[in-house]
Amino acid sequence: MIKIKNLKYITFSYAILISLFHFGVNIWGGISDLWFNSAHFALLASLGFLTYETVKKEDEISIVNIVLAVLSLTTFIYMVLFEESLYAVADAQMRMSDIIVSSLTIVLAVIMVKKHTGYIIPGIIVSCIAYLLFLGQYFEGVFAFAGMSPERFLYRMYYTSEGLFGPIATISSTYVFMFILFAAFLLKSGAGDFIVDVSAAVAGKFTGGTGHVAVISSALMGTISGSAVANTVSTGSITIPMMKKSGFKPTFAAAVEAAASTGGQIMPPIMGAGAFIMAQMTHIPFVTIITVSVLPAILYFASIAFYINIHAKEHDIRGGDDNNVKLLPILREGFHFVIPLTTLVGLLIYGFSPTYSAGIAIVSIIFASYLTKTKRMGIKEILEAFALGSQNMVVTGILLIAVGVIVGVINISGIGITFSQLIMEWSGNSLLIAIVLIAIASLVLGMGLPVTASYVVLSVLSAPALVGLMISPEMAALVNAGIEIPEVAMYLLSAHLIIFWLSQDSNLTPPVCLAAFAAAAIAKTPPMKTGLMSWKIGKGMYIIPLLFAFTPLVTGSWLERFEVFGFALLGIMSFSIVMEGFWDKKMSILERGMFAICAVLLLATDSAFNIESYFGFVQNTHIVGFGIFTVSLVMHKKLFKEGKGYVPSQS
């Protein structure tokens, strides 16, 4: 370790310069994608090495980390100096310097990922490289691969769009960076406190009010946050103590926050990094993706709210009667936060690119802050926001670039096509079984990969299989013949949304559930017990993808989407009642059975029972389910009134 005077301020200034560089290039352009992506990697990796473990002793840093930071910058300098001559050796033998620098770039990416995420992702990257170079020839059957020369592999990974600096890196350097920078500016301008205050004013007085505050604040924070864990820590530090104080048990409070914060990743208009990657991979406009995602996101947060309401009624947890927070004063003080969000959405709808829209929205945050007296962003806050944007981007950016190696290997070797064929074969052409297989795969991958990486890998492997199972044989034949059908794009979007939603389960599902563990640390509860509870509360993360597959929630007209949405809302409510066995009082087995039937009918379509719909766009099953639901609820209310009254649970 060596001591560098004012190291903290040096890295702070460096982070600001990195954000300014990305902001300028994304708004005004000026360099090629290859140079920009190479610079994106070099700058973030060098910042990551300079700031890694320096918090142990201020102004002290390892010599090794300094060397690694310098080597990271060297990879970009080499790209700039020798790019033209590199094209000359595309079909010939690479120079020794080319081999060294391209190998060094991969090694640095792996080291950086290992420092921040552990050994799992580096292990997968090394295994993929080994498979492509020599291991594939030892496999038999569909996974056999003849191999590739090291020189050819390095060239395709470093100098083409198939590897490190390809489409995934472009997404990271453009969309993801700009929106993480946008989130940093919002947070530095005080938007986090505003969101929690608004949530408390809106929902604080309802039954289980503090739980609903957690749901609303996490949903709103999800519109500006790119991480379920960050969402959990930022809002959970406020909402979890609030829930505990109002009567919720610590484990339940932590689980609610984890489940709600995970939903932030599927909440438009940002949806973490997933929506940008989805737009790039499917070539479907970003605006289309976030538009069709609104109703499913509402369903998910409603599922958590139902669970909170039932739990609060069962344990007699009332609203905050002492909550004197008034909505209008909060809105008057924080109305300017609406301006950047409406600016962002308006520009997107008007047709501007996401990166340009985010850039203008960032500027609007600064100007909007001067509409208030207490939250104005001065030079200090602006510089801190620029620095925070780069610092928050280090792990995500390097991870996406490193995952580019995995995606490149999948595409070069053809494993993606093979895996899709295997899913078709193992599922027996059953869409439901295929979704179950993908859910299992996402859970396994989620134990080692962050959500974004898990989604990228799974979508490359399994999205084609899902689309093949969702479209009709006639439509598939036309697609295979090279005929473009607009409807297929929506089925492709539906398939990607299924995979994206299922990839989120790693935040909630034991044994590895990062959002739940973060919430458990705040609530001081057993991590695994909190994970199990969060998995139960986040049940919508498994139900709603089935609606993507079997209903027109994504692929239908807006009339059909709202029909599915309305009845699914009641279906999820019925499912919550069945899971808890409680509404106004504890339910009998017969009552739970009736609500279980309601849940199935309200969530299913007529085609699931091979019957024909007779009521226009409204499904027969939905009408019958609604009737049974109404009768069951009325009968339950009647039995409750005839009983001895409600006795709060002591469990």
mmCIF file with all atom_site columns, N, CA and C in Angstrom, residues 572-628:
data_model
loop_
_atom_site.group_PDB
_atom_site.id
_atom_site.type_symbol
_atom_site.label_atom_id
_atom_site.label_alt_id
_atom_site.label_comp_id
_atom_site.label_asym_id
_atom_site.label_entity_id
_atom_site.label_seq_id
_atom_site.pdbx_PDB_ins_code
_atom_site.Cartn_x
_atom_site.Cartn_y
_atom_site.Cartn_z
_atom_site.occupancy
_atom_site.B_iso_or_equiv
_atom_site.pdbx_formal_charge
_atom_site.auth_seq_id
_atom_site.auth_comp_id
_atom_site.auth_asym_id
_atom_site.auth_atom_id
_atom_site.pdbx_PDB_model_num
ATOM 1   N N  . ILE A 1 572 ? -55.532 -11.879 -8.667  1.00 0.00 ? 572 ILE A N  1
ATOM 2   C CA . ILE A 1 572 ? -54.384 -11.813 -7.760  1.00 0.00 ? 572 ILE A CA 1
ATOM 3   C C  . ILE A 1 572 ? -54.852 -11.563 -6.325  1.00 0.00 ? 572 ILE A C  1
ATOM 4   N N  . MET A 1 573 ? -55.897 -10.760 -6.183  1.00 0.00 ? 573 MET A N  1
ATOM 5   C CA . MET A 1 573 ? -56.474 -10.538 -4.856  1.00 0.00 ? 573 MET A CA 1
ATOM 6   C C  . MET A 1 573 ? -57.006 -11.857 -4.288  1.00 0.00 ? 573 MET A C  1
ATOM 7   N N  . SER A 1 574 ? -57.689 -12.636 -5.123  1.00 0.00 ? 574 SER A N  1
ATOM 8   C CA . SER A 1 574 ? -58.195 -13.942 -4.686  1.00 0.00 ? 574 SER A CA 1
ATOM 9   C C  . SER A 1 574 ? -57.060 -14.866 -4.298  1.00 0.00 ? 574 SER A C  1
ATOM 10  N N  . PHE A 1 575 ? -55.998 -14.832 -5.079  1.00 0.00 ? 575 PHE A N  1
ATOM 11  C CA . PHE A 1 575 ? -54.836 -15.678 -4.784  1.00 0.00 ? 575 PHE A CA 1
ATOM 12  C C  . PHE A 1 575 ? -54.220 -15.292 -3.444  1.00 0.00 ? 575 PHE A C  1
ATOM 13  N N  . SER A 1 576 ? -54.155 -13.989 -3.175  1.00 0.00 ? 576 SER A N  1
ATOM 14  C CA . SER A 1 576 ? -53.608 -13.516 -1.896  1.00 0.00 ? 576 SER A CA 1
ATOM 15  C C  . SER A 1 576 ? -54.470 -13.996 -0.730  1.00 0.00 ? 576 SER A C  1
ATOM 16  N N  . ILE A 1 577 ? -55.785 -13.948 -0.905  1.00 0.00 ? 577 ILE A N  1
ATOM 17  C CA . ILE A 1 577 ? -56.696 -14.412 0.142   1.00 0.00 ? 577 ILE A CA 1
ATOM 18  C C  . ILE A 1 577 ? -56.490 -15.897 0.403   1.00 0.00 ? 577 ILE A C  1
ATOM 19  N N  . VAL A 1 578 ? -56.310 -16.672 -0.673  1.00 0.00 ? 578 VAL A N  1
ATOM 20  C CA . VAL A 1 578 ? -56.084 -18.119 -0.531  1.00 0.00 ? 578 VAL A CA 1
ATOM 21  C C  . VAL A 1 578 ? -54.784 -18.383 0.216   1.00 0.00 ? 578 VAL A C  1
ATOM 22  N N  . MET A 1 579 ? -53.735 -17.627 -0.141  1.00 0.00 ? 579 MET A N  1
ATOM 23  C CA . MET A 1 579 ? -52.430 -17.841 0.481   1.00 0.00 ? 579 MET A CA 1
ATOM 24  C C  . MET A 1 579 ? -52.464 -17.557 1.978   1.00 0.00 ? 579 MET A C  1
ATOM 25  N N  . GLU A 1 580 ? -53.193 -16.498 2.379   1.00 0.00 ? 580 GLU A N  1
ATOM 26  C CA . GLU A 1 580 ? -53.254 -16.115 3.787   1.00 0.00 ? 580 GLU A CA 1
ATOM 27  C C  . GLU A 1 580 ? -54.400 -16.791 4.540   1.00 0.00 ? 580 GLU A C  1
ATOM 28  N N  . GLY A 1 581 ? -55.445 -17.194 3.805   1.00 0.00 ? 581 GLY A N  1
ATOM 29  C CA . GLY A 1 581 ? -56.594 -17.815 4.467   1.00 0.00 ? 581 GLY A CA 1
ATOM 30  C C  . GLY A 1 581 ? -57.318 -16.857 5.388   1.00 0.00 ? 581 GLY A C  1
ATOM 31  N N  . PHE A 1 582 ? -57.337 -15.587 5.000   1.00 0.00 ? 582 PHE A N  1
ATOM 32  C CA . PHE A 1 582 ? -57.930 -14.571 5.882   1.00 0.00 ? 582 PHE A CA 1
ATOM 33  C C  . PHE A 1 582 ? -58.444 -13.410 5.041   1.00 0.00 ? 582 PHE A C  1
ATOM 34  N N  . TRP A 1 583 ? -59.573 -12.846 5.462   1.00 0.00 ? 583 TRP A N  1
ATOM 35  C CA . TRP A 1 583 ? -60.021 -11.561 4.940   1.00 0.00 ? 583 TRP A CA 1
ATOM 36  C C  . TRP A 1 583 ? -60.526 -10.736 6.123   1.00 0.00 ? 583 TRP A C  1
ATOM 37  N N  . ASP A 1 584 ? -61.815 -10.873 6.451   1.00 0.00 ? 584 ASP A N  1
ATOM 38  C CA . ASP A 1 584 ? -62.294 -10.231 7.675   1.00 0.00 ? 584 ASP A CA 1
ATOM 39  C C  . ASP A 1 584 ? -62.103 -11.133 8.881   1.00 0.00 ? 584 ASP A C  1
ATOM 40  N N  . LYS A 1 585 ? -62.000 -12.411 8.611   1.00 0.00 ? 585 LYS A N  1
ATOM 41  C CA . LYS A 1 585 ? -61.768 -13.399 9.659   1.00 0.00 ? 585 LYS A CA 1
ATOM 42  C C  . LYS A 1 585 ? -61.075 -14.582 9.017   1.00 0.00 ? 585 LYS A C  1
ATOM 43  N N  . LYS A 1 586 ? -60.632 -15.518 9.833   1.00 0.00 ? 586 LYS A N  1
ATOM 44  C CA . LYS A 1 586 ? -59.975 -16.709 9.310   1.00 0.00 ? 586 LYS A CA 1
ATOM 45  C C  . LYS A 1 586 ? -60.972 -17.507 8.485   1.00 0.00 ? 586 LYS A C  1
ATOM 46  N N  . MET A 1 587 ? -60.546 -18.001 7.338   1.00 0.00 ? 587 MET A N  1
ATOM 47  C CA . MET A 1 587 ? -61.445 -18.679 6.413   1.00 0.00 ? 587 MET A CA 1
ATOM 48  C C  . MET A 1 587 ? -61.444 -20.186 6.619   1.00 0.00 ? 587 MET A C  1
ATOM 49  N N  . SER A 1 588 ? -62.566 -20.777 6.280   1.00 0.00 ? 588 SER A N  1
ATOM 50  C CA . SER A 1 588 ? -62.672 -22.236 6.312   1.00 0.00 ? 588 SER A CA 1
ATOM 51  C C  . SER A 1 588 ? -62.041 -22.812 5.040   1.00 0.00 ? 588 SER A C  1
ATOM 52  N N  . ILE A 1 589 ? -61.840 -24.100 5.026   1.00 0.00 ? 589 ILE A N  1
ATOM 53  C CA . ILE A 1 589 ? -61.278 -24.773 3.847   1.00 0.00 ? 589 ILE A CA 1
ATOM 54  C C  . ILE A 1 589 ? -62.177 -24.549 2.633   1.00 0.00 ? 589 ILE A C  1
ATOM 55  N N  . LEU A 1 590 ? -63.492 -24.599 2.842   1.00 0.00 ? 590 LEU A N  1
ATOM 56  C CA . LEU A 1 590 ? -64.437 -24.409 1.742   1.00 0.00 ? 590 LEU A CA 1
ATOM 57  C C  . LEU A 1 590 ? -64.303 -23.006 1.154   1.00 0.00 ? 590 LEU A C  1
ATOM 58  N N  . GLU A 1 591 ? -64.197 -21.996 2.024   1.00 0.00 ? 591 GLU A N  1
ATOM 59  C CA . GLU A 1 591 ? -64.062 -20.626 1.539   1.00 0.00 ? 591 GLU A CA 1
ATOM 60  C C  . GLU A 1 591 ? -62.768 -20.446 0.752   1.00 0.00 ? 591 GLU A C  1
ATOM 61  N N  . ARG A 1 592 ? -61.691 -20.988 1.265   1.00 0.00 ? 592 ARG A N  1
ATOM 62  C CA . ARG A 1 592 ? -60.413 -20.877 0.546   1.00 0.00 ? 592 ARG A CA 1
ATOM 63  C C  . ARG A 1 592 ? -60.495 -21.577 -0.801  1.00 0.00 ? 592 ARG A C  1
ATOM 64  N N  . GLY A 1 593 ? -61.194 -22.701 -0.833  1.00 0.00 ? 593 GLY A N  1
ATOM 65  C CA . GLY A 1 593 ? -61.369 -23.424 -2.091  1.00 0.00 ? 593 GLY A CA 1
ATOM 66  C C  . GLY A 1 593 ? -62.134 -22.606 -3.115  1.00 0.00 ? 593 GLY A C  1
ATOM 67  N N  . MET A 1 594 ? -63.183 -21.889 -2.659  1.00 0.00 ? 594 MET A N  1
ATOM 68  C CA . MET A 1 594 ? -63.967 -21.052 -3.565  1.00 0.00 ? 594 MET A CA 1
ATOM 69  C C  . MET A 1 594 ? -63.109 -19.917 -4.138  1.00 0.00 ? 594 MET A C  1
ATOM 70  N N  . PHE A 1 595 ? -62.311 -19.279 -3.288  1.00 0.00 ? 595 PHE A N  1
ATOM 71  C CA . PHE A 1 595 ? -61.453 -18.197 -3.773  1.00 0.00 ? 595 PHE A CA 1
ATOM 72  C C  . PHE A 1 595 ? -60.330 -18.735 -4.669  1.00 0.00 ? 595 PHE A C  1
ATOM 73  N N  . ALA A 1 596 ? -59.910 -19.966 -4.439  1.00 0.00 ? 596 ALA A N  1
ATOM 74  C CA . ALA A 1 596 ? -58.912 -20.579 -5.318  1.00 0.00 ? 596 ALA A CA 1
ATOM 75  C C  . ALA A 1 596 ? -59.488 -20.763 -6.719  1.00 0.00 ? 596 ALA A C  1
ATOM 76  N N  . ILE A 1 597 ? -60.759 -21.195 -6.781  1.00 0.00 ? 597 ILE A N  1
ATOM 77  C CA . ILE A 1 597 ? -61.427 -21.336 -8.080  1.00 0.00 ? 597 ILE A CA 1
ATOM 78  C C  . ILE A 1 597 ? -61.538 -19.969 -8.751  1.00 0.00 ? 597 ILE A C  1
ATOM 79  N N  . CYS A 1 598 ? -61.887 -18.943 -7.959  1.00 0.00 ? 598 CYS A N  1
ATOM 80  C CA . CYS A 1 598 ? -61.964 -17.582 -8.494  1.00 0.00 ? 598 CYS A CA 1
ATOM 81  C C  . CYS A 1 598 ? -60.630 -17.161 -9.098  1.00 0.00 ? 598 CYS A C  1
ATOM 82  N N  . ALA A 1 599 ? -59.535 -17.414 -8.376  1.00 0.00 ? 599 ALA A N  1
ATOM 83  C CA . ALA A 1 599 ? -58.207 -17.008 -8.851  1.00 0.00 ? 599 ALA A CA 1
ATOM 84  C C  . ALA A 1 599 ? -57.899 -17.645 -10.198 1.00 0.00 ? 599 ALA A C  1
ATOM 85  N N  . VAL A 1 600 ? -58.177 -18.932 -10.331 1.00 0.00 ? 600 VAL A N  1
ATOM 86  C CA . VAL A 1 600 ? -57.894 -19.644 -11.587 1.00 0.00 ? 600 VAL A CA 1
ATOM 87  C C  . VAL A 1 600 ? -58.722 -19.068 -12.728 1.00 0.00 ? 600 VAL A C  1
ATOM 88  N N  . LEU A 1 601 ? -60.024 -18.882 -12.495 1.00 0.00 ? 601 LEU A N  1
ATOM 89  C CA . LEU A 1 601 ? -60.909 -18.401 -13.553 1.00 0.00 ? 601 LEU A CA 1
ATOM 90  C C  . LEU A 1 601 ? -60.606 -16.961 -13.942 1.00 0.00 ? 601 LEU A C  1
ATOM 91  N N  . LEU A 1 602 ? -60.289 -16.135 -12.980 1.00 0.00 ? 602 LEU A N  1
ATOM 92  C CA . LEU A 1 602 ? -60.029 -14.725 -13.264 1.00 0.00 ? 602 LEU A CA 1
ATOM 93  C C  . LEU A 1 602 ? -58.686 -14.504 -13.951 1.00 0.00 ? 602 LEU A C  1
ATOM 94  N N  . LEU A 1 603 ? -57.746 -15.416 -13.736 1.00 0.00 ? 603 LEU A N  1
ATOM 95  C CA . LEU A 1 603 ? -56.426 -15.285 -14.355 1.00 0.00 ? 603 LEU A CA 1
ATOM 96  C C  . LEU A 1 603 ? -56.313 -16.039 -15.672 1.00 0.00 ? 603 LEU A C  1
ATOM 97  N N  . ALA A 1 604 ? -57.178 -17.034 -15.882 1.00 0.00 ? 604 ALA A N  1
ATOM 98  C CA . ALA A 1 604 ? -57.105 -17.873 -17.076 1.00 0.00 ? 604 ALA A CA 1
ATOM 99  C C  . ALA A 1 604 ? -57.911 -17.261 -18.219 1.00 0.00 ? 604 ALA A C  1
ATOM 100 N N  . THR A 1 605 ? -57.750 -17.830 -19.404 1.00 0.00 ? 605 THR A N  1
ATOM 101 C CA . THR A 1 605 ? -58.550 -17.441 -20.568 1.00 0.00 ? 605 THR A CA 1
ATOM 102 C C  . THR A 1 605 ? -59.398 -18.624 -21.007 1.00 0.00 ? 605 THR A C  1
ATOM 103 N N  . ASP A 1 606 ? -60.357 -18.360 -21.876 1.00 0.00 ? 606 ASP A N  1
ATOM 104 C CA . ASP A 1 606 ? -61.229 -19.434 -22.350 1.00 0.00 ? 606 ASP A CA 1
ATOM 105 C C  . ASP A 1 606 ? -60.445 -20.539 -23.046 1.00 0.00 ? 606 ASP A C  1
ATOM 106 N N  . SER A 1 607 ? -59.378 -20.150 -23.756 1.00 0.00 ? 607 SER A N  1
ATOM 107 C CA . SER A 1 607 ? -58.602 -21.139 -24.498 1.00 0.00 ? 607 SER A CA 1
ATOM 108 C C  . SER A 1 607 ? -57.943 -22.155 -23.575 1.00 0.00 ? 607 SER A C  1
ATOM 109 N N  . ALA A 1 608 ? -57.715 -21.777 -22.305 1.00 0.00 ? 608 ALA A N  1
ATOM 110 C CA . ALA A 1 608 ? -57.105 -22.715 -21.356 1.00 0.00 ? 608 ALA A CA 1
ATOM 111 C C  . ALA A 1 608 ? -58.030 -23.894 -21.074 1.00 0.00 ? 608 ALA A C  1
ATOM 112 N N  . PHE A 1 609 ? -59.334 -23.695 -21.274 1.00 0.00 ? 609 PHE A N  1
ATOM 113 C CA . PHE A 1 609 ? -60.315 -24.761 -21.032 1.00 0.00 ? 609 PHE A CA 1
ATOM 114 C C  . PHE A 1 609 ? -60.933 -25.259 -22.333 1.00 0.00 ? 609 PHE A C  1
ATOM 115 N N  . ASN A 1 610 ? -60.332 -24.827 -23.452 1.00 0.00 ? 610 ASN A N  1
ATOM 116 C CA . ASN A 1 610 ? -60.799 -25.253 -24.779 1.00 0.00 ? 610 ASN A CA 1
ATOM 117 C C  . ASN A 1 610 ? -62.273 -24.937 -25.008 1.00 0.00 ? 610 ASN A C  1
ATOM 118 N N  . ILE A 1 611 ? -62.705 -23.740 -24.583 1.00 0.00 ? 611 ILE A N  1
ATOM 119 C CA . ILE A 1 611 ? -64.069 -23.309 -24.829 1.00 0.00 ? 611 ILE A CA 1
ATOM 120 C C  . ILE A 1 611 ? -64.045 -22.028 -25.639 1.00 0.00 ? 611 ILE A C  1
ATOM 121 N N  . GLU A 1 612 ? -65.135 -21.764 -26.305 1.00 0.00 ? 612 GLU A N  1
ATOM 122 C CA . GLU A 1 612 ? -65.226 -20.589 -27.166 1.00 0.00 ? 612 GLU A CA 1
ATOM 123 C C  . GLU A 1 612 ? -65.879 -19.439 -26.413 1.00 0.00 ? 612 GLU A C  1
ATOM 124 N N  . SER A 1 613 ? -65.356 -18.229 -26.602 1.00 0.00 ? 613 SER A N  1
ATOM 125 C CA . SER A 1 613 ? -65.900 -17.061 -25.904 1.00 0.00 ? 613 SER A CA 1
ATOM 126 C C  . SER A 1 613 ? -67.180 -16.598 -26.588 1.00 0.00 ? 613 SER A C  1
ATOM 127 N N  . TYR A 1 614 ? -68.194 -16.289 -25.789 1.00 0.00 ? 614 TYR A N  1
ATOM 128 C CA . TYR A 1 614 ? -69.487 -15.870 -26.322 1.00 0.00 ? 614 TYR A CA 1
ATOM 129 C C  . TYR A 1 614 ? -69.819 -14.420 -25.981 1.00 0.00 ? 614 TYR A C  1
ATOM 130 N N  . PHE A 1 615 ? -68.930 -13.711 -25.305 1.00 0.00 ? 615 PHE A N  1
ATOM 131 C CA . PHE A 1 615 ? -69.261 -12.378 -24.822 1.00 0.00 ? 615 PHE A CA 1
ATOM 132 C C  . PHE A 1 615 ? -68.302 -11.324 -25.380 1.00 0.00 ? 615 PHE A C  1
ATOM 133 N N  . GLY A 1 616 ? -68.033 -11.414 -26.671 1.00 0.00 ? 616 GLY A N  1
ATOM 134 C CA . GLY A 1 616 ? -67.153 -10.431 -27.277 1.00 0.00 ? 616 GLY A CA 1
ATOM 135 C C  . GLY A 1 616 ? -65.745 -10.537 -26.743 1.00 0.00 ? 616 GLY A C  1
ATOM 136 N N  . PHE A 1 617 ? -65.157 -9.397  -26.344 1.00 0.00 ? 617 PHE A N  1
ATOM 137 C CA . PHE A 1 617 ? -63.767 -9.420  -25.888 1.00 0.00 ? 617 PHE A CA 1
ATOM 138 C C  . PHE A 1 617 ? -63.644 -9.880  -24.441 1.00 0.00 ? 617 PHE A C  1
ATOM 139 N N  . VAL A 1 618 ? -64.765 -9.994  -23.711 1.00 0.00 ? 618 VAL A N  1
ATOM 140 C CA . VAL A 1 618 ? -64.719 -10.459 -22.321 1.00 0.00 ? 618 VAL A CA 1
ATOM 141 C C  . VAL A 1 618 ? -64.752 -11.978 -22.294 1.00 0.00 ? 618 VAL A C  1
ATOM 142 N N  . GLN A 1 619 ? -63.811 -12.578 -21.567 1.00 0.00 ? 619 GLN A N  1
ATOM 143 C CA . GLN A 1 619 ? -63.700 -14.038 -21.501 1.00 0.00 ? 619 GLN A CA 1
ATOM 144 C C  . GLN A 1 619 ? -64.827 -14.636 -20.655 1.00 0.00 ? 619 GLN A C  1
ATOM 145 N N  . ASN A 1 620 ? -65.328 -15.802 -21.091 1.00 0.00 ? 620 ASN A N  1
ATOM 146 C CA . ASN A 1 620 ? -66.336 -16.513 -20.293 1.00 0.00 ? 620 ASN A CA 1
ATOM 147 C C  . ASN A 1 620 ? -65.808 -16.794 -18.888 1.00 0.00 ? 620 ASN A C  1
ATOM 148 N N  . THR A 1 621 ? -64.554 -17.240 -18.837 1.00 0.00 ? 621 THR A N  1
ATOM 149 C CA . THR A 1 621 ? -63.964 -17.604 -17.542 1.00 0.00 ? 621 THR A CA 1
ATOM 150 C C  . THR A 1 621 ? -63.928 -16.417 -16.596 1.00 0.00 ? 621 THR A C  1
ATOM 151 N N  . HIS A 1 622 ? -63.682 -15.230 -17.142 1.00 0.00 ? 622 HIS A N  1
ATOM 152 C CA . HIS A 1 622 ? -63.613 -14.035 -16.307 1.00 0.00 ? 622 HIS A CA 1
ATOM 153 C C  . HIS A 1 622 ? -64.980 -13.667 -15.745 1.00 0.00 ? 622 HIS A C  1
ATOM 154 N N  . ILE A 1 623 ? -66.015 -13.807 -16.553 1.00 0.00 ? 623 ILE A N  1
ATOM 155 C CA . ILE A 1 623 ? -67.373 -13.494 -16.087 1.00 0.00 ? 623 ILE A CA 1
ATOM 156 C C  . ILE A 1 623 ? -67.797 -14.469 -14.999 1.00 0.00 ? 623 ILE A C  1
ATOM 157 N N  . VAL A 1 624 ? -67.531 -15.747 -15.223 1.00 0.00 ? 624 VAL A N  1
ATOM 158 C CA . VAL A 1 624 ? -67.885 -16.759 -14.219 1.00 0.00 ? 624 VAL A CA 1
ATOM 159 C C  . VAL A 1 624 ? -67.069 -16.542 -12.949 1.00 0.00 ? 624 VAL A C  1
ATOM 160 N N  . GLY A 1 625 ? -65.763 -16.287 -13.119 1.00 0.00 ? 625 GLY A N  1
ATOM 161 C CA . GLY A 1 625 ? -64.898 -16.058 -11.962 1.00 0.00 ? 625 GLY A CA 1
ATOM 162 C C  . GLY A 1 625 ? -65.317 -14.846 -11.163 1.00 0.00 ? 625 GLY A C  1
ATOM 163 N N  . PHE A 1 626 ? -65.716 -13.780 -11.875 1.00 0.00 ? 626 PHE A N  1
ATOM 164 C CA . PHE A 1 626 ? -66.173 -12.579 -11.189 1.00 0.00 ? 626 PHE A CA 1
ATOM 165 C C  . PHE A 1 626 ? -67.451 -12.853 -10.393 1.00 0.00 ? 626 PHE A C  1
ATOM 166 N N  . GLY A 1 627 ? -68.339 -13.652 -10.975 1.00 0.00 ? 627 GLY A N  1
ATOM 167 C CA . GLY A 1 627 ? -69.571 -14.000 -10.270 1.00 0.00 ? 627 GLY A CA 1
ATOM 168 C C  . GLY A 1 627 ? -69.300 -14.782 -8.997  1.00 0.00 ? 627 GLY A C  1
ATOM 169 N N  . ILE A 1 628 ? -68.434 -15.782 -9.097  1.00 0.00 ? 628 ILE A N  1
ATOM 170 C CA . ILE A 1 628 ? -68.104 -16.596 -7.916  1.00 0.00 ? 628 ILE A CA 1
ATOM 171 C C  . ILE A 1 628 ? -67.372 -15.743 -6.881  1.00 0.00 ? 628 ILE A C  1
#
